[in-house]
Amino acid sequence: RMPDSVTAADRRQRASAALSLSFLSLAFSITAFSSSYWCEGTRKVAKPFCTGQSKGDHCIRFNSPDANNSNAVQYIWETGDDKFVDQKFHAGIWYSCEEIINEEGEKCRSFISLTPAADRGVLWLSIVAELLYIILLLTGAILMSVEMCYYKECPQFTFSNVLIIFYFLGLLGMVAHMMYTTVFQMTVNLGPEDWRPHTWDYGWSYCLAWASFACCMAAAVTTINKYTKTILEFKHKRKTLERSLKIKYKFPAH
């Protein structure tokens, strides 16, 4: 059997690993929840007319130099797809932002307002699940920190059994991500005409949200492993103590 000092060091390493994974998961989750890059893509929009110093391929040009003269006959050279330009956009749980053609910056609007009324309840459930997921991660990280601080004074002091429940309730995160995916796809199909994307894909925030869930599950597995080893060690110590007491009372010292 391994010495107690080695097993104690092993438990501390596993606890440190679980704590690190927990804080990493929390950081990923908060970053993803507050960002608007869950989905990114482009929209096909009609080019605006070139005005003033506007040049390039992002506006429609006239053949007349006097574009402000309403009496002049003006011909637009662009036809078919040339009349449209790809407008980039990105969307998250809270809001969706689109680039402004021929200008710097973006214009943003609430993603909740873009969602079809029939799917708005699912989006709110997704938001509530994400918030609960973050609260559970924070609570788990705090309990793990308290356990590590007091373990030296009381080796039997452990929140591991509680932490396992908290971490596996992190499955709420998986449910929340899947619900948001469903709502976004419904919004793409049934959302406002002036928002529907031409092409889209998942962004870095969406990947970060799933990375948070993966770290949470890894913390849960590490905690289970540590808890199981601790229980087995305590059982072994108790059996050893019981055996030594039996021997002592069977062969009392004279």
Tab-separated table of C-alpha atoms in Angstrom:
chain	number	residue	atom	x	y	z
A	1	ARG	CA	0.000	0.000	0.000
A	2	MET	CA	1.137	3.560	-0.796
A	3	PRO	CA	2.209	5.771	2.145
A	4	ASP	CA	-0.348	8.202	3.581
A	5	SER	CA	1.760	11.175	2.482
A	6	VAL	CA	1.625	9.995	-1.142
A	7	THR	CA	-2.134	9.412	-1.098
A	8	ALA	CA	-2.693	12.802	0.551
A	9	ALA	CA	-0.579	14.469	-2.130
A	10	ASP	CA	-2.547	12.616	-4.804
A	11	ARG	CA	-5.827	13.843	-3.312
A	12	ARG	CA	-4.548	17.420	-3.225
A	13	GLN	CA	-3.494	17.182	-6.874
A	14	ARG	CA	-6.893	15.869	-7.895
A	15	ALA	CA	-8.635	18.573	-5.852
A	16	SER	CA	-6.441	21.245	-7.478
A	17	ALA	CA	-7.233	19.844	-10.926
A	18	ALA	CA	-10.980	19.855	-10.209
A	19	LEU	CA	-10.791	23.422	-8.846
A	20	SER	CA	-8.846	24.639	-11.905
A	21	LEU	CA	-11.324	22.983	-14.275
A	22	SER	CA	-14.210	24.492	-12.324
A	23	PHE	CA	-12.864	28.047	-12.554
A	24	LEU	CA	-11.976	27.544	-16.222
A	25	SER	CA	-15.505	26.353	-16.936
A	26	LEU	CA	-16.932	29.341	-15.053
A	27	ALA	CA	-14.764	31.820	-16.997
A	28	PHE	CA	-15.696	30.231	-20.334
A	29	SER	CA	-19.386	30.222	-19.481
A	30	ILE	CA	-19.547	33.866	-18.363
A	31	THR	CA	-17.569	35.009	-21.427
A	32	ALA	CA	-19.819	33.078	-23.813
A	33	PHE	CA	-23.038	34.163	-22.075
A	34	SER	CA	-22.174	37.859	-22.291
A	35	SER	CA	-20.871	37.839	-25.880
A	36	SER	CA	-22.717	38.026	-29.208
A	37	TYR	CA	-20.646	35.631	-31.303
A	38	TRP	CA	-22.618	32.415	-30.845
A	39	CYS	CA	-23.458	32.516	-34.550
A	40	GLU	CA	-21.834	34.456	-37.385
A	41	GLY	CA	-22.684	34.836	-41.047
A	42	THR	CA	-23.680	37.143	-43.891
A	43	ARG	CA	-26.870	38.686	-45.256
A	44	LYS	CA	-27.507	39.674	-48.864
A	45	VAL	CA	-28.638	43.314	-48.912
A	46	ALA	CA	-29.244	45.713	-51.753
A	47	LYS	CA	-26.423	48.192	-52.321
A	48	PRO	CA	-27.190	51.782	-51.316
A	49	PHE	CA	-26.773	54.568	-53.868
A	50	CYS	CA	-23.353	56.215	-53.970
A	51	THR	CA	-23.500	59.668	-52.397
A	52	GLY	CA	-20.831	62.290	-51.892
A	53	GLN	CA	-17.387	60.726	-51.795
A	54	SER	CA	-18.722	57.139	-51.647
A	55	LYS	CA	-16.776	54.862	-53.964
A	56	GLY	CA	-15.995	51.220	-54.408
A	57	ASP	CA	-18.097	48.123	-54.881
A	58	HIS	CA	-20.412	48.663	-51.913
A	59	CYS	CA	-22.704	51.245	-53.509
A	60	ILE	CA	-24.562	51.711	-56.807
A	61	ARG	CA	-23.047	54.240	-59.201
A	62	PHE	CA	-24.833	56.354	-61.805
A	63	ASN	CA	-23.681	57.224	-65.290
A	64	SER	CA	-24.531	60.901	-64.754
A	65	PRO	CA	-22.032	63.183	-62.964
A	66	ASP	CA	-24.928	65.287	-61.714
A	67	ALA	CA	-26.570	62.664	-59.525
A	68	ASN	CA	-28.545	65.260	-57.544
A	69	ASN	CA	-30.380	66.525	-60.613
A	70	SER	CA	-33.757	64.791	-60.587
A	71	ASN	CA	-34.421	65.803	-64.208
A	72	ALA	CA	-31.408	63.876	-65.461
A	73	VAL	CA	-31.947	60.337	-66.679
A	74	GLN	CA	-29.796	58.055	-64.549
A	75	TYR	CA	-28.834	54.547	-65.483
A	76	ILE	CA	-27.724	51.941	-62.969
A	77	TRP	CA	-25.036	49.685	-64.339
A	78	GLU	CA	-25.317	46.978	-61.696
A	79	THR	CA	-27.670	44.128	-62.527
A	80	GLY	CA	-28.489	40.777	-60.944
A	81	ASP	CA	-26.204	39.784	-58.074
A	82	ASP	CA	-24.071	42.882	-58.669
A	83	LYS	CA	-26.841	44.913	-57.069
A	84	PHE	CA	-26.334	43.109	-53.749
A	85	VAL	CA	-23.545	43.057	-51.179
A	86	ASP	CA	-22.777	40.625	-48.351
A	87	GLN	CA	-23.392	42.220	-44.951
A	88	LYS	CA	-21.662	40.487	-42.040
A	89	PHE	CA	-23.542	39.861	-38.813
A	90	HIS	CA	-23.061	38.067	-35.487
A	91	ALA	CA	-25.651	37.081	-32.902
A	92	GLY	CA	-25.710	35.863	-29.319
A	93	ILE	CA	-28.291	35.166	-26.663
A	94	TRP	CA	-28.931	38.829	-25.944
A	95	TYR	CA	-28.435	40.775	-29.163
A	96	SER	CA	-27.588	40.609	-32.860
A	97	CYS	CA	-25.228	43.060	-34.591
A	98	GLU	CA	-24.803	43.865	-38.301
A	99	GLU	CA	-22.110	45.897	-40.021
A	100	ILE	CA	-23.118	49.223	-41.586
A	101	ILE	CA	-22.392	49.277	-45.326
A	102	ASN	CA	-19.965	52.031	-46.377
A	103	GLU	CA	-19.578	53.204	-42.775
A	104	GLU	CA	-17.593	52.255	-39.695
A	105	GLY	CA	-19.235	50.437	-36.818
A	106	GLU	CA	-22.246	48.203	-36.306
A	107	LYS	CA	-25.905	48.483	-35.473
A	108	CYS	CA	-27.272	46.092	-32.864
A	109	ARG	CA	-30.758	44.986	-31.880
A	110	SER	CA	-32.184	42.644	-29.277
A	111	PHE	CA	-32.112	39.012	-30.392
A	112	ILE	CA	-35.139	38.344	-28.178
A	113	SER	CA	-37.176	40.807	-30.281
A	114	LEU	CA	-36.106	39.007	-33.483
A	115	THR	CA	-37.178	35.581	-32.213
A	116	PRO	CA	-40.613	34.359	-33.384
A	117	ALA	CA	-43.219	34.772	-30.642
A	118	ALA	CA	-43.850	31.009	-30.536
A	119	ASP	CA	-40.177	30.324	-29.724
A	120	ARG	CA	-39.585	33.190	-27.316
A	121	GLY	CA	-40.495	31.041	-24.309
A	122	VAL	CA	-37.837	28.473	-25.269
A	123	LEU	CA	-35.256	31.266	-25.527
A	124	TRP	CA	-36.141	32.501	-22.024
A	125	LEU	CA	-35.828	28.923	-20.720
A	126	SER	CA	-32.390	28.792	-22.331
A	127	ILE	CA	-31.391	32.050	-20.606
A	128	VAL	CA	-32.649	30.809	-17.207
A	129	ALA	CA	-30.806	27.491	-17.668
A	130	GLU	CA	-27.583	29.340	-18.564
A	131	LEU	CA	-27.884	31.529	-15.455
A	132	LEU	CA	-28.513	28.496	-13.212
A	133	TYR	CA	-25.545	26.761	-14.831
A	134	ILE	CA	-23.273	29.718	-14.012
A	135	ILE	CA	-24.606	29.910	-10.423
A	136	LEU	CA	-23.989	26.184	-9.912
A	137	LEU	CA	-20.451	26.479	-11.296
A	138	LEU	CA	-19.731	29.418	-8.995
A	139	THR	CA	-21.137	27.580	-5.963
A	140	GLY	CA	-19.114	24.468	-6.804
A	141	ALA	CA	-15.912	26.505	-7.174
A	142	ILE	CA	-16.523	28.228	-3.793
A	143	LEU	CA	-17.185	24.897	-2.014
A	144	MET	CA	-14.076	23.376	-3.579
A	145	SER	CA	-11.982	26.362	-2.445
A	146	VAL	CA	-13.324	26.068	1.123
A	147	GLU	CA	-12.593	22.338	1.142
A	148	MET	CA	-8.993	22.898	0.015
A	149	CYS	CA	-8.456	25.609	2.640
A	150	TYR	CA	-9.713	23.490	5.564
A	151	TYR	CA	-8.511	20.067	4.455
A	152	LYS	CA	-5.128	20.375	6.210
A	153	GLU	CA	-6.812	21.038	9.563
A	154	CYS	CA	-9.446	18.333	9.130
A	155	PRO	CA	-8.636	15.644	6.548
A	156	GLN	CA	-12.165	14.232	6.806
A	157	PHE	CA	-13.674	17.613	5.907
A	158	THR	CA	-15.038	17.186	2.366
A	159	PHE	CA	-17.780	18.604	0.176
A	160	SER	CA	-17.063	16.078	-2.569
A	161	ASN	CA	-20.438	14.344	-2.373
A	162	VAL	CA	-22.209	17.714	-2.659
A	163	LEU	CA	-19.864	18.879	-5.439
A	164	ILE	CA	-20.647	15.820	-7.536
A	165	ILE	CA	-24.334	16.770	-7.503
A	166	PHE	CA	-23.541	20.391	-8.368
A	167	TYR	CA	-21.257	19.477	-11.250
A	168	PHE	CA	-23.664	16.995	-12.788
A	169	LEU	CA	-26.394	19.589	-12.579
A	170	GLY	CA	-24.090	21.309	-15.070
A	171	LEU	CA	-26.002	19.228	-17.617
A	172	LEU	CA	-28.260	22.288	-17.560
A	173	GLY	CA	-25.542	23.944	-19.626
A	174	MET	CA	-25.849	21.315	-22.339
A	175	VAL	CA	-29.645	21.697	-22.378
A	176	ALA	CA	-29.342	25.508	-22.574
A	177	HIS	CA	-26.926	25.360	-25.519
A	178	MET	CA	-29.182	22.955	-27.403
A	179	MET	CA	-32.277	25.087	-26.768
A	180	TYR	CA	-30.505	28.195	-28.063
A	181	THR	CA	-29.427	26.301	-31.195
A	182	THR	CA	-33.052	25.305	-31.848
A	183	VAL	CA	-34.307	28.868	-31.316
A	184	PHE	CA	-31.650	30.347	-33.614
A	185	GLN	CA	-32.495	27.911	-36.419
A	186	MET	CA	-36.194	28.747	-36.073
A	187	THR	CA	-35.356	32.463	-36.166
A	188	VAL	CA	-33.337	31.939	-39.360
A	189	ASN	CA	-36.404	30.358	-40.983
A	190	LEU	CA	-39.194	32.468	-39.475
A	191	GLY	CA	-37.508	35.662	-38.270
A	192	PRO	CA	-37.881	39.158	-39.758
A	193	GLU	CA	-37.102	39.503	-43.478
A	194	ASP	CA	-34.616	42.310	-42.808
A	195	TRP	CA	-32.543	40.011	-40.551
A	196	ARG	CA	-32.579	36.502	-42.036
A	197	PRO	CA	-29.031	35.432	-42.913
A	198	HIS	CA	-27.956	34.147	-46.322
A	199	THR	CA	-25.152	32.018	-44.836
A	200	TRP	CA	-24.239	31.361	-41.210
A	201	ASP	CA	-22.178	29.145	-38.930
A	202	TYR	CA	-21.418	28.808	-35.224
A	203	GLY	CA	-18.953	31.317	-33.767
A	204	TRP	CA	-16.243	31.239	-31.107
A	205	SER	CA	-18.680	31.983	-28.249
A	206	TYR	CA	-20.686	28.863	-29.082
A	207	CYS	CA	-17.482	26.785	-29.055
A	208	LEU	CA	-16.508	28.417	-25.749
A	209	ALA	CA	-19.889	27.517	-24.226
A	210	TRP	CA	-19.390	23.847	-25.120
A	211	ALA	CA	-15.785	23.995	-23.861
A	212	SER	CA	-17.216	25.238	-20.535
A	213	PHE	CA	-19.556	22.230	-20.399
A	214	ALA	CA	-16.649	19.862	-21.191
A	215	CYS	CA	-14.553	21.381	-18.360
A	216	CYS	CA	-17.521	21.063	-15.987
A	217	MET	CA	-17.926	17.359	-16.779
A	218	ALA	CA	-14.157	16.832	-16.425
A	219	ALA	CA	-14.307	18.502	-12.981
A	220	ALA	CA	-17.201	16.203	-12.045
A	221	VAL	CA	-15.291	13.073	-13.095
A	222	THR	CA	-12.155	14.235	-11.228
A	223	THR	CA	-14.222	14.936	-8.096
A	224	ILE	CA	-15.894	11.511	-8.280
A	225	ASN	CA	-12.484	9.871	-8.611
A	226	LYS	CA	-11.125	11.804	-5.631
A	227	TYR	CA	-14.228	11.093	-3.535
A	228	THR	CA	-14.113	7.364	-4.350
A	229	LYS	CA	-10.428	7.114	-3.457
A	230	THR	CA	-11.014	8.999	-0.197
A	231	ILE	CA	-13.905	6.701	0.798
A	232	LEU	CA	-11.887	3.580	-0.023
A	233	GLU	CA	-8.938	4.894	1.966
A	234	PHE	CA	-11.092	5.656	5.012
A	235	LYS	CA	-12.676	2.192	4.792
A	236	HIS	CA	-9.243	0.600	4.615
A	237	LYS	CA	-8.060	2.607	7.637
A	238	ARG	CA	-11.169	1.628	9.609
A	239	LYS	CA	-10.697	-2.065	8.813
A	240	THR	CA	-7.033	-1.811	9.777
A	241	LEU	CA	-7.973	-0.144	13.068
A	242	GLU	CA	-10.665	-2.746	13.804
A	243	ARG	CA	-8.204	-5.553	13.056
A	244	SER	CA	-5.558	-4.045	15.345
A	245	LEU	CA	-8.121	-3.593	18.156
A	246	LYS	CA	-9.235	-7.235	17.826
A	247	ILE	CA	-5.650	-8.399	18.018
A	248	LYS	CA	-5.001	-6.140	21.006
A	249	TYR	CA	-8.007	-7.420	22.987
A	250	LYS	CA	-7.367	-11.023	21.922
A	251	PHE	CA	-3.775	-10.920	23.128
A	252	PRO	CA	-3.718	-8.378	25.966
A	253	ALA	CA	-0.345	-7.187	27.116
A	254	HIS	CA	0.757	-8.573	30.563
